[in-house]
JSON list of C-alpha atoms and ligand atoms in Angstrom, two decimals:
[
{"chain": "A", "resi": 1, "resn": "UNK", "atom": "CA", "xyz": [124.03, 28.73, 149.09]},
{"chain": "A", "resi": 2, "resn": "UNK", "atom": "CA", "xyz": [122.97, 29.46, 152.50]},
{"chain": "A", "resi": 3, "resn": "UNK", "atom": "CA", "xyz": [119.14, 30.28, 152.78]},
{"chain": "A", "resi": 4, "resn": "UNK", "atom": "CA", "xyz": [117.09, 31.85, 155.29]},
{"chain": "A", "resi": 5, "resn": "UNK", "atom": "CA", "xyz": [113.44, 33.12, 155.34]},
{"chain": "A", "resi": 6, "resn": "UNK", "atom": "CA", "xyz": [111.41, 36.23, 156.60]},
{"chain": "A", "resi": 7, "resn": "UNK", "atom": "CA", "xyz": [107.77, 34.91, 157.81]},
{"chain": "A", "resi": 8, "resn": "UNK", "atom": "CA", "xyz": [104.97, 36.79, 158.43]},
{"chain": "A", "resi": 9, "resn": "UNK", "atom": "CA", "xyz": [101.95, 38.20, 157.65]},
{"chain": "A", "resi": 10, "resn": "UNK", "atom": "CA", "xyz": [102.85, 41.65, 155.95]},
{"chain": "A", "resi": 11, "resn": "UNK", "atom": "CA", "xyz": [99.53, 43.00, 156.20]},
{"chain": "A", "resi": 12, "resn": "UNK", "atom": "CA", "xyz": [100.83, 45.45, 154.98]},
{"chain": "A", "resi": 13, "resn": "UNK", "atom": "CA", "xyz": [104.92, 45.47, 155.27]},
{"chain": "A", "resi": 14, "resn": "UNK", "atom": "CA", "xyz": [106.72, 48.78, 156.85]},
{"chain": "A", "resi": 15, "resn": "UNK", "atom": "CA", "xyz": [110.38, 49.79, 156.97]},
{"chain": "A", "resi": 16, "resn": "UNK", "atom": "CA", "xyz": [110.83, 47.61, 160.48]},
{"chain": "A", "resi": 17, "resn": "UNK", "atom": "CA", "xyz": [109.82, 44.88, 157.84]},
{"chain": "A", "resi": 18, "resn": "UNK", "atom": "CA", "xyz": [112.22, 46.01, 154.95]},
{"chain": "A", "resi": 19, "resn": "UNK", "atom": "CA", "xyz": [115.39, 46.83, 157.23]},
{"chain": "A", "resi": 20, "resn": "UNK", "atom": "CA", "xyz": [115.04, 42.99, 158.64]},
{"chain": "A", "resi": 21, "resn": "UNK", "atom": "CA", "xyz": [114.99, 41.71, 155.22]},
{"chain": "A", "resi": 22, "resn": "UNK", "atom": "CA", "xyz": [117.95, 44.13, 154.32]},
{"chain": "A", "resi": 23, "resn": "UNK", "atom": "CA", "xyz": [120.08, 43.15, 156.93]},
{"chain": "A", "resi": 24, "resn": "UNK", "atom": "CA", "xyz": [119.26, 39.58, 156.86]},
{"chain": "A", "resi": 25, "resn": "UNK", "atom": "CA", "xyz": [120.09, 40.06, 153.01]},
{"chain": "A", "resi": 26, "resn": "UNK", "atom": "CA", "xyz": [123.44, 40.99, 153.67]},
{"chain": "A", "resi": 27, "resn": "UNK", "atom": "CA", "xyz": [123.98, 37.59, 155.97]},
{"chain": "A", "resi": 28, "resn": "UNK", "atom": "CA", "xyz": [122.96, 35.14, 154.04]},
{"chain": "A", "resi": 29, "resn": "UNK", "atom": "CA", "xyz": [123.47, 34.12, 150.08]},
{"chain": "A", "resi": 30, "resn": "UNK", "atom": "CA", "xyz": [119.12, 34.35, 149.58]},
{"chain": "A", "resi": 31, "resn": "UNK", "atom": "CA", "xyz": [116.59, 35.87, 151.70]},
{"chain": "A", "resi": 32, "resn": "UNK", "atom": "CA", "xyz": [112.80, 34.37, 151.28]},
{"chain": "A", "resi": 33, "resn": "UNK", "atom": "CA", "xyz": [109.78, 36.97, 152.64]},
{"chain": "A", "resi": 34, "resn": "UNK", "atom": "CA", "xyz": [107.75, 34.06, 153.38]},
{"chain": "A", "resi": 35, "resn": "UNK", "atom": "CA", "xyz": [103.68, 35.64, 153.13]},
{"chain": "A", "resi": 36, "resn": "UNK", "atom": "CA", "xyz": [101.42, 33.08, 155.29]},
{"chain": "A", "resi": 37, "resn": "UNK", "atom": "CA", "xyz": [98.74, 32.11, 153.67]},
{"chain": "A", "resi": 38, "resn": "UNK", "atom": "CA", "xyz": [96.13, 31.94, 156.88]},
{"chain": "A", "resi": 39, "resn": "UNK", "atom": "CA", "xyz": [92.41, 32.02, 155.86]},
{"chain": "A", "resi": 40, "resn": "UNK", "atom": "CA", "xyz": [91.29, 32.42, 159.37]},
{"chain": "A", "resi": 41, "resn": "UNK", "atom": "CA", "xyz": [92.48, 35.95, 159.96]},
{"chain": "A", "resi": 42, "resn": "UNK", "atom": "CA", "xyz": [91.22, 38.64, 158.07]},
{"chain": "A", "resi": 43, "resn": "UNK", "atom": "CA", "xyz": [93.23, 40.91, 156.50]},
{"chain": "A", "resi": 44, "resn": "UNK", "atom": "CA", "xyz": [93.44, 44.45, 154.78]},
{"chain": "A", "resi": 45, "resn": "UNK", "atom": "CA", "xyz": [95.29, 42.90, 151.77]},
{"chain": "A", "resi": 46, "resn": "UNK", "atom": "CA", "xyz": [94.88, 39.47, 149.66]},
{"chain": "A", "resi": 47, "resn": "UNK", "atom": "CA", "xyz": [97.87, 37.66, 149.86]},
{"chain": "A", "resi": 48, "resn": "UNK", "atom": "CA", "xyz": [98.40, 38.46, 146.19]},
{"chain": "A", "resi": 49, "resn": "UNK", "atom": "CA", "xyz": [98.19, 42.05, 147.00]},
{"chain": "A", "resi": 50, "resn": "UNK", "atom": "CA", "xyz": [100.78, 42.14, 149.46]},
{"chain": "A", "resi": 51, "resn": "UNK", "atom": "CA", "xyz": [103.20, 39.77, 147.61]},
{"chain": "A", "resi": 52, "resn": "UNK", "atom": "CA", "xyz": [103.18, 42.05, 144.56]},
{"chain": "A", "resi": 53, "resn": "UNK", "atom": "CA", "xyz": [103.99, 45.45, 147.50]},
{"chain": "A", "resi": 54, "resn": "UNK", "atom": "CA", "xyz": [106.34, 42.92, 148.61]},
{"chain": "A", "resi": 55, "resn": "UNK", "atom": "CA", "xyz": [107.77, 42.62, 145.31]},
{"chain": "A", "resi": 56, "resn": "UNK", "atom": "CA", "xyz": [107.80, 46.48, 144.62]},
{"chain": "A", "resi": 57, "resn": "UNK", "atom": "CA", "xyz": [109.70, 47.14, 147.42]},
{"chain": "A", "resi": 58, "resn": "UNK", "atom": "CA", "xyz": [112.07, 44.40, 147.89]},
{"chain": "A", "resi": 59, "resn": "UNK", "atom": "CA", "xyz": [113.56, 44.84, 144.39]},
{"chain": "A", "resi": 60, "resn": "UNK", "atom": "CA", "xyz": [116.28, 46.98, 144.64]},
{"chain": "A", "resi": 61, "resn": "UNK", "atom": "CA", "xyz": [117.72, 43.64, 146.21]},
{"chain": "A", "resi": 62, "resn": "UNK", "atom": "CA", "xyz": [118.63, 40.61, 144.30]},
{"chain": "A", "resi": 63, "resn": "UNK", "atom": "CA", "xyz": [118.78, 38.04, 146.72]},
{"chain": "A", "resi": 64, "resn": "UNK", "atom": "CA", "xyz": [115.82, 38.94, 148.41]},
{"chain": "A", "resi": 65, "resn": "UNK", "atom": "CA", "xyz": [112.70, 36.80, 147.20]},
{"chain": "A", "resi": 66, "resn": "UNK", "atom": "CA", "xyz": [109.07, 36.57, 147.92]},
{"chain": "A", "resi": 67, "resn": "UNK", "atom": "CA", "xyz": [107.24, 34.01, 148.22]},
{"chain": "A", "resi": 68, "resn": "UNK", "atom": "CA", "xyz": [104.08, 32.32, 150.05]},
{"chain": "A", "resi": 69, "resn": "UNK", "atom": "CA", "xyz": [103.32, 29.52, 152.59]},
{"chain": "A", "resi": 70, "resn": "UNK", "atom": "CA", "xyz": [100.62, 27.86, 154.18]},
{"chain": "A", "resi": 71, "resn": "UNK", "atom": "CA", "xyz": [100.72, 25.18, 157.05]},
{"chain": "A", "resi": 72, "resn": "UNK", "atom": "CA", "xyz": [103.81, 24.87, 159.18]},
{"chain": "A", "resi": 73, "resn": "UNK", "atom": "CA", "xyz": [106.97, 27.04, 158.66]},
{"chain": "A", "resi": 74, "resn": "UNK", "atom": "CA", "xyz": [109.21, 24.47, 159.55]},
{"chain": "A", "resi": 75, "resn": "UNK", "atom": "CA", "xyz": [107.50, 22.02, 156.58]},
{"chain": "A", "resi": 76, "resn": "UNK", "atom": "CA", "xyz": [107.83, 25.71, 154.21]},
{"chain": "A", "resi": 77, "resn": "UNK", "atom": "CA", "xyz": [111.43, 25.31, 155.17]},
{"chain": "A", "resi": 78, "resn": "UNK", "atom": "CA", "xyz": [112.03, 21.30, 155.02]},
{"chain": "A", "resi": 79, "resn": "UNK", "atom": "CA", "xyz": [110.57, 21.40, 150.87]},
{"chain": "A", "resi": 80, "resn": "UNK", "atom": "CA", "xyz": [112.78, 24.65, 149.92]},
{"chain": "A", "resi": 81, "resn": "UNK", "atom": "CA", "xyz": [115.90, 23.52, 151.50]},
{"chain": "A", "resi": 82, "resn": "UNK", "atom": "CA", "xyz": [115.75, 26.82, 154.05]},
{"chain": "A", "resi": 83, "resn": "UNK", "atom": "CA", "xyz": [117.65, 26.03, 157.32]},
{"chain": "A", "resi": 84, "resn": "UNK", "atom": "CA", "xyz": [117.04, 29.26, 158.90]},
{"chain": "A", "resi": 85, "resn": "UNK", "atom": "CA", "xyz": [114.48, 31.93, 159.75]},
{"chain": "A", "resi": 86, "resn": "UNK", "atom": "CA", "xyz": [115.19, 35.05, 160.55]},
{"chain": "A", "resi": 87, "resn": "UNK", "atom": "CA", "xyz": [113.02, 37.52, 162.81]},
{"chain": "A", "resi": 88, "resn": "UNK", "atom": "CA", "xyz": [113.27, 41.42, 163.99]},
{"chain": "A", "resi": 89, "resn": "UNK", "atom": "CA", "xyz": [112.92, 41.81, 167.47]},
{"chain": "A", "resi": 90, "resn": "UNK", "atom": "CA", "xyz": [111.65, 45.12, 168.33]},
{"chain": "A", "resi": 91, "resn": "UNK", "atom": "CA", "xyz": [111.23, 45.22, 172.40]},
{"chain": "A", "resi": 92, "resn": "UNK", "atom": "CA", "xyz": [111.56, 42.73, 175.18]},
{"chain": "A", "resi": 93, "resn": "UNK", "atom": "CA", "xyz": [107.71, 41.87, 174.54]},
{"chain": "A", "resi": 94, "resn": "UNK", "atom": "CA", "xyz": [108.24, 40.24, 171.71]},
{"chain": "A", "resi": 95, "resn": "UNK", "atom": "CA", "xyz": [110.90, 37.74, 173.56]},
{"chain": "A", "resi": 96, "resn": "UNK", "atom": "CA", "xyz": [108.25, 35.41, 175.28]},
{"chain": "A", "resi": 97, "resn": "UNK", "atom": "CA", "xyz": [105.80, 34.27, 172.17]},
{"chain": "A", "resi": 98, "resn": "UNK", "atom": "CA", "xyz": [109.86, 34.43, 169.49]},
{"chain": "A", "resi": 99, "resn": "UNK", "atom": "CA", "xyz": [110.95, 32.39, 171.98]},
{"chain": "A", "resi": 100, "resn": "UNK", "atom": "CA", "xyz": [108.54, 30.26, 172.15]},
{"chain": "A", "resi": 101, "resn": "UNK", "atom": "CA", "xyz": [107.80, 29.86, 168.60]},
{"chain": "A", "resi": 102, "resn": "UNK", "atom": "CA", "xyz": [111.25, 29.67, 168.04]},
{"chain": "A", "resi": 103, "resn": "UNK", "atom": "CA", "xyz": [111.78, 26.50, 170.13]},
{"chain": "A", "resi": 104, "resn": "UNK", "atom": "CA", "xyz": [108.82, 24.71, 168.29]},
{"chain": "A", "resi": 105, "resn": "UNK", "atom": "CA", "xyz": [110.18, 25.38, 165.18]},
{"chain": "A", "resi": 106, "resn": "UNK", "atom": "CA", "xyz": [114.18, 23.83, 166.21]},
{"chain": "A", "resi": 107, "resn": "UNK", "atom": "CA", "xyz": [112.16, 21.09, 167.99]},
{"chain": "A", "resi": 108, "resn": "UNK", "atom": "CA", "xyz": [109.94, 20.34, 164.86]},
{"chain": "A", "resi": 109, "resn": "UNK", "atom": "CA", "xyz": [112.71, 20.34, 162.10]},
{"chain": "A", "resi": 110, "resn": "UNK", "atom": "CA", "xyz": [116.18, 21.65, 163.84]},
{"chain": "A", "resi": 111, "resn": "UNK", "atom": "CA", "xyz": [115.53, 24.89, 161.72]},
{"chain": "A", "resi": 112, "resn": "UNK", "atom": "CA", "xyz": [117.46, 27.43, 163.69]},
{"chain": "A", "resi": 113, "resn": "UNK", "atom": "CA", "xyz": [115.57, 31.35, 164.23]},
{"chain": "A", "resi": 114, "resn": "UNK", "atom": "CA", "xyz": [117.96, 34.40, 164.56]},
{"chain": "A", "resi": 115, "resn": "UNK", "atom": "CA", "xyz": [116.84, 37.58, 165.46]},
{"chain": "A", "resi": 116, "resn": "UNK", "atom": "CA", "xyz": [117.96, 41.11, 164.37]},
{"chain": "A", "resi": 117, "resn": "UNK", "atom": "CA", "xyz": [117.46, 43.12, 166.84]},
{"chain": "A", "resi": 118, "resn": "UNK", "atom": "CA", "xyz": [115.15, 46.50, 165.04]},
{"chain": "A", "resi": 119, "resn": "UNK", "atom": "CA", "xyz": [116.05, 49.57, 163.84]},
{"chain": "A", "resi": 120, "resn": "UNK", "atom": "CA", "xyz": [115.04, 51.95, 166.87]},
{"chain": "A", "resi": 121, "resn": "UNK", "atom": "CA", "xyz": [113.74, 54.01, 164.15]},
{"chain": "A", "resi": 122, "resn": "UNK", "atom": "CA", "xyz": [111.18, 51.01, 164.11]},
{"chain": "A", "resi": 123, "resn": "UNK", "atom": "CA", "xyz": [110.57, 49.37, 167.20]},
{"chain": "A", "resi": 124, "resn": "UNK", "atom": "CA", "xyz": [106.99, 50.83, 167.93]},
{"chain": "A", "resi": 125, "resn": "UNK", "atom": "CA", "xyz": [105.94, 49.88, 164.38]},
{"chain": "A", "resi": 126, "resn": "UNK", "atom": "CA", "xyz": [103.42, 47.15, 163.21]},
{"chain": "A", "resi": 127, "resn": "UNK", "atom": "CA", "xyz": [100.56, 46.51, 161.15]},
{"chain": "A", "resi": 128, "resn": "UNK", "atom": "CA", "xyz": [98.06, 46.74, 162.76]},
{"chain": "A", "resi": 129, "resn": "UNK", "atom": "CA", "xyz": [99.25, 50.48, 164.54]},
{"chain": "A", "resi": 130, "resn": "UNK", "atom": "CA", "xyz": [100.42, 52.07, 160.84]},
{"chain": "A", "resi": 131, "resn": "UNK", "atom": "CA", "xyz": [96.21, 50.73, 159.79]},
{"chain": "A", "resi": 132, "resn": "UNK", "atom": "CA", "xyz": [94.85, 52.46, 162.50]},
{"chain": "A", "resi": 133, "resn": "UNK", "atom": "CA", "xyz": [96.81, 55.30, 162.53]},
{"chain": "A", "resi": 134, "resn": "UNK", "atom": "CA", "xyz": [95.76, 55.67, 158.94]},
{"chain": "A", "resi": 135, "resn": "UNK", "atom": "CA", "xyz": [91.97, 55.07, 159.23]},
{"chain": "A", "resi": 136, "resn": "UNK", "atom": "CA", "xyz": [91.93, 58.48, 161.71]},
{"chain": "A", "resi": 137, "resn": "UNK", "atom": "CA", "xyz": [93.83, 60.24, 159.25]},
{"chain": "A", "resi": 138, "resn": "UNK", "atom": "CA", "xyz": [97.33, 60.27, 160.85]},
{"chain": "A", "resi": 139, "resn": "UNK", "atom": "CA", "xyz": [100.24, 60.72, 159.09]},
{"chain": "A", "resi": 140, "resn": "UNK", "atom": "CA", "xyz": [102.58, 57.01, 158.55]},
{"chain": "A", "resi": 141, "resn": "UNK", "atom": "CA", "xyz": [105.30, 59.18, 156.07]},
{"chain": "A", "resi": 142, "resn": "UNK", "atom": "CA", "xyz": [108.55, 57.19, 156.04]},
{"chain": "A", "resi": 143, "resn": "UNK", "atom": "CA", "xyz": [106.96, 54.19, 157.68]},
{"chain": "A", "resi": 144, "resn": "UNK", "atom": "CA", "xyz": [105.86, 52.46, 155.39]},
{"chain": "A", "resi": 145, "resn": "UNK", "atom": "CA", "xyz": [107.51, 52.56, 151.14]},
{"chain": "A", "resi": 146, "resn": "UNK", "atom": "CA", "xyz": [105.56, 55.15, 150.06]},
{"chain": "A", "resi": 147, "resn": "UNK", "atom": "CA", "xyz": [104.16, 52.99, 147.24]},
{"chain": "A", "resi": 148, "resn": "UNK", "atom": "CA", "xyz": [102.91, 51.12, 150.24]},
{"chain": "A", "resi": 149, "resn": "UNK", "atom": "CA", "xyz": [101.03, 54.14, 151.85]},
{"chain": "A", "resi": 150, "resn": "UNK", "atom": "CA", "xyz": [99.26, 55.24, 148.67]},
{"chain": "A", "resi": 151, "resn": "UNK", "atom": "CA", "xyz": [97.71, 52.11, 148.73]},
{"chain": "A", "resi": 152, "resn": "UNK", "atom": "CA", "xyz": [96.65, 52.21, 152.11]},
{"chain": "A", "resi": 153, "resn": "UNK", "atom": "CA", "xyz": [95.23, 55.61, 152.18]},
{"chain": "A", "resi": 154, "resn": "UNK", "atom": "CA", "xyz": [93.41, 54.13, 149.26]},
{"chain": "A", "resi": 155, "resn": "UNK", "atom": "CA", "xyz": [91.91, 51.06, 150.83]},
{"chain": "A", "resi": 156, "resn": "UNK", "atom": "CA", "xyz": [91.24, 52.26, 154.20]},
{"chain": "A", "resi": 157, "resn": "UNK", "atom": "CA", "xyz": [89.62, 55.85, 153.42]},
{"chain": "A", "resi": 158, "resn": "UNK", "atom": "CA", "xyz": [87.87, 54.94, 150.14]},
{"chain": "A", "resi": 159, "resn": "UNK", "atom": "CA", "xyz": [86.13, 52.08, 151.98]},
{"chain": "A", "resi": 160, "resn": "UNK", "atom": "CA", "xyz": [85.21, 54.96, 154.12]},
{"chain": "B", "resi": 201, "resn": "PNS", "atom": "O1", "xyz": [103.46, 38.69, 161.09]},
{"chain": "B", "resi": 201, "resn": "PNS", "atom": "P1", "xyz": [102.85, 37.93, 161.83]},
{"chain": "B", "resi": 201, "resn": "PNS", "atom": "O2", "xyz": [101.68, 37.57, 161.98]},
{"chain": "B", "resi": 201, "resn": "PNS", "atom": "O3", "xyz": [103.43, 38.08, 163.33]},
{"chain": "B", "resi": 201, "resn": "PNS", "atom": "O4", "xyz": [104.02, 36.10, 161.58]},
{"chain": "B", "resi": 201, "resn": "PNS", "atom": "C1", "xyz": [103.71, 34.98, 162.27]},
{"chain": "B", "resi": 201, "resn": "PNS", "atom": "C2", "xyz": [104.26, 33.60, 161.80]},
{"chain": "B", "resi": 201, "resn": "PNS", "atom": "C3", "xyz": [103.66, 34.08, 160.02]},
{"chain": "B", "resi": 201, "resn": "PNS", "atom": "C4", "xyz": [105.80, 33.36, 161.84]},
{"chain": "B", "resi": 201, "resn": "PNS", "atom": "C5", "xyz": [103.79, 32.59, 162.52]},
{"chain": "B", "resi": 201, "resn": "PNS", "atom": "O5", "xyz": [102.55, 32.88, 162.81]},
{"chain": "B", "resi": 201, "resn": "PNS", "atom": "C6", "xyz": [103.89, 31.20, 161.64]},
{"chain": "B", "resi": 201, "resn": "PNS", "atom": "O6", "xyz": [105.24, 31.20, 161.44]},
{"chain": "B", "resi": 201, "resn": "PNS", "atom": "N1", "xyz": [102.85, 30.84, 161.38]},
{"chain": "B", "resi": 201, "resn": "PNS", "atom": "C7", "xyz": [103.14, 29.35, 160.27]},
{"chain": "B", "resi": 201, "resn": "PNS", "atom": "C8", "xyz": [102.20, 28.44, 161.54]},
{"chain": "B", "resi": 201, "resn": "PNS", "atom": "C9", "xyz": [103.36, 27.11, 162.07]},
{"chain": "B", "resi": 201, "resn": "PNS", "atom": "O7", "xyz": [104.24, 26.98, 161.83]},
{"chain": "B", "resi": 201, "resn": "PNS", "atom": "N2", "xyz": [103.22, 27.82, 163.32]},
{"chain": "B", "resi": 201, "resn": "PNS", "atom": "C10", "xyz": [103.94, 26.92, 164.56]},
{"chain": "B", "resi": 201, "resn": "PNS", "atom": "C11", "xyz": [104.80, 28.41, 164.77]},
{"chain": "B", "resi": 201, "resn": "PNS", "atom": "S1", "xyz": [106.13, 27.52, 166.64]}
]
């Protein structure tokens, strides 16, 4: 079985992420969406909440599964027999850091990284920008799955 992992924080998942998962799922037999457990980084949603939202939005795609990991991504890949990482590339500004990580992951464990060019509809999207827009009352319709948008509004505006 050809497996790939789409790693990230997904705080929260956006339609840009979802587009990458779905396109990767058309190439690989199984795509694992890997949520990084990072206790040093503050997040709006807990890992469990992020996993729950991800599971809801990938439910229509039977070969996309959601899991979490901590530590090095390549260790997770090795333990789960995953030879490839798939990432979305939004713009040239993503490239330097992504290339550095791809080269390090290859150096560490010979895990390959494949980049999918982000759909131009979503190339300006990031989870942090979405959170900022919601905080100040902007409309995020069409940028995140509806169920995620509802939770975001509840979390961000409910706190004010
Ligand atoms: O959504 P993010 O926070 O931009 O995703 C970054 C992520 C999770 C892909 C990256 O930080 C990662 O792979 N972290 C796991 C730790 C690791 O393997 N670090 C070495 C990378 S070369």
